[in-house]
Amino acid sequence: MSKQLLDELQFEKNKREILKRTQLTKDEGDSTPIKMDEAKKYAWEYELENYRKAKRMDKFHTFGAICGILALIATLFFNLEVVKQILMKF
């Protein structure tokens, strides 16, 4: 047998062994650092997660900006007399 064929057989044997161990730990409910589901994530799934997080952050920042503007307007409205006195001095 050629060396390349032996390497391929060894690779397949190692791959099956790793998959078997992963399946056993998944069935046992053992919390391993890398679970099978996490190992199968594709790049587009990571991009989608990041996009959703960014959208939530954008909504949060927009909400915060609107609240800040409303707070400024409310403060000016409730202190209208003080604002008029300050503006009359100029």
Short mmCIF file of C-alpha atoms in Angstrom, two decimals:
data_model
loop_
_atom_site.label_atom_id
_atom_site.label_comp_id
_atom_site.label_asym_id
_atom_site.label_seq_id
_atom_site.Cartn_x
_atom_site.Cartn_y
_atom_site.Cartn_z
CA MET A 1 0.00 0.00 0.00
CA SER A 2 1.15 3.49 -0.69
CA LYS A 3 1.88 6.03 2.00
CA GLN A 4 -0.91 8.32 0.79
CA LEU A 5 -3.48 5.54 1.12
CA LEU A 6 -2.26 4.72 4.63
CA ASP A 7 -2.51 8.39 5.61
CA GLU A 8 -6.05 8.60 4.25
CA LEU A 9 -7.08 5.48 6.19
CA GLN A 10 -5.54 6.86 9.38
CA PHE A 11 -7.32 10.17 8.82
CA GLU A 12 -10.70 8.44 8.35
CA LYS A 13 -10.11 6.33 11.47
CA ASN A 14 -9.30 9.43 13.54
CA LYS A 15 -12.30 11.27 12.13
CA ARG A 16 -14.69 8.44 13.04
CA GLU A 17 -13.20 8.23 16.53
CA ILE A 18 -13.63 11.97 17.11
CA LEU A 19 -17.21 11.88 15.83
CA LYS A 20 -17.98 8.90 18.05
CA ARG A 21 -16.56 10.66 21.13
CA THR A 22 -18.47 13.82 20.29
CA GLN A 23 -21.71 11.89 19.88
CA LEU A 24 -21.15 10.05 23.18
CA THR A 25 -20.55 13.25 25.11
CA LYS A 26 -23.58 14.83 23.45
CA ASP A 27 -25.75 11.86 24.46
CA GLU A 28 -24.44 11.91 28.03
CA GLY A 29 -25.25 15.59 28.38
CA ASP A 30 -21.69 16.41 29.32
CA SER A 31 -20.89 20.07 28.87
CA THR A 32 -17.87 20.14 26.61
CA PRO A 33 -16.24 23.37 25.45
CA ILE A 34 -17.14 22.67 21.81
CA LYS A 35 -20.46 21.02 21.17
CA MET A 36 -21.42 19.46 17.88
CA ASP A 37 -23.96 22.19 17.07
CA GLU A 38 -21.40 24.94 17.59
CA ALA A 39 -18.86 23.14 15.44
CA LYS A 40 -21.29 23.06 12.51
CA LYS A 41 -22.00 26.80 12.41
CA TYR A 42 -21.38 28.39 9.07
CA ALA A 43 -19.98 31.85 8.45
CA TRP A 44 -23.38 33.22 7.39
CA GLU A 45 -24.83 32.17 10.75
CA TYR A 46 -22.20 34.20 12.58
CA GLU A 47 -22.85 37.13 10.25
CA LEU A 48 -26.59 36.87 10.88
CA GLU A 49 -26.06 36.87 14.66
CA ASN A 50 -23.80 39.92 14.42
CA TYR A 51 -26.32 41.69 12.17
CA ARG A 52 -29.14 41.07 14.66
CA LYS A 53 -27.00 42.31 17.55
CA ALA A 54 -26.10 45.44 15.58
CA LYS A 55 -29.77 46.06 14.76
CA ARG A 56 -30.69 45.78 18.46
CA MET A 57 -27.91 48.19 19.39
CA ASP A 58 -29.06 50.66 16.71
CA LYS A 59 -32.61 50.50 18.06
CA PHE A 60 -31.30 50.99 21.61
CA HIS A 61 -29.25 54.04 20.58
CA THR A 62 -32.18 55.52 18.66
CA PHE A 63 -34.48 55.02 21.64
CA GLY A 64 -31.91 56.65 23.93
CA ALA A 65 -31.52 59.64 21.61
CA ILE A 66 -35.29 60.14 21.41
CA CYS A 67 -35.60 59.94 25.21
CA GLY A 68 -32.79 62.47 25.60
CA ILE A 69 -34.44 64.93 23.22
CA LEU A 70 -37.80 64.51 24.97
CA ALA A 71 -36.13 65.08 28.34
CA LEU A 72 -34.54 68.30 27.03
CA ILE A 73 -37.87 69.54 25.68
CA ALA A 74 -39.64 68.67 28.95
CA THR A 75 -36.96 70.45 30.99
CA LEU A 76 -37.21 73.56 28.83
CA PHE A 77 -41.00 73.49 29.02
CA PHE A 78 -41.14 73.15 32.82
CA ASN A 79 -38.50 75.87 33.28
CA LEU A 80 -39.92 78.19 30.63
CA GLU A 81 -39.97 81.24 32.92
CA VAL A 82 -36.30 80.80 33.86
CA VAL A 83 -35.36 80.39 30.19
CA LYS A 84 -37.28 83.58 29.30
CA GLN A 85 -35.48 85.53 32.02
CA ILE A 86 -32.08 84.32 30.81
CA LEU A 87 -32.90 85.17 27.19
CA MET A 88 -34.17 88.67 28.15
CA LYS A 89 -30.77 89.50 29.65
CA PHE A 90 -29.09 89.17 26.25
#
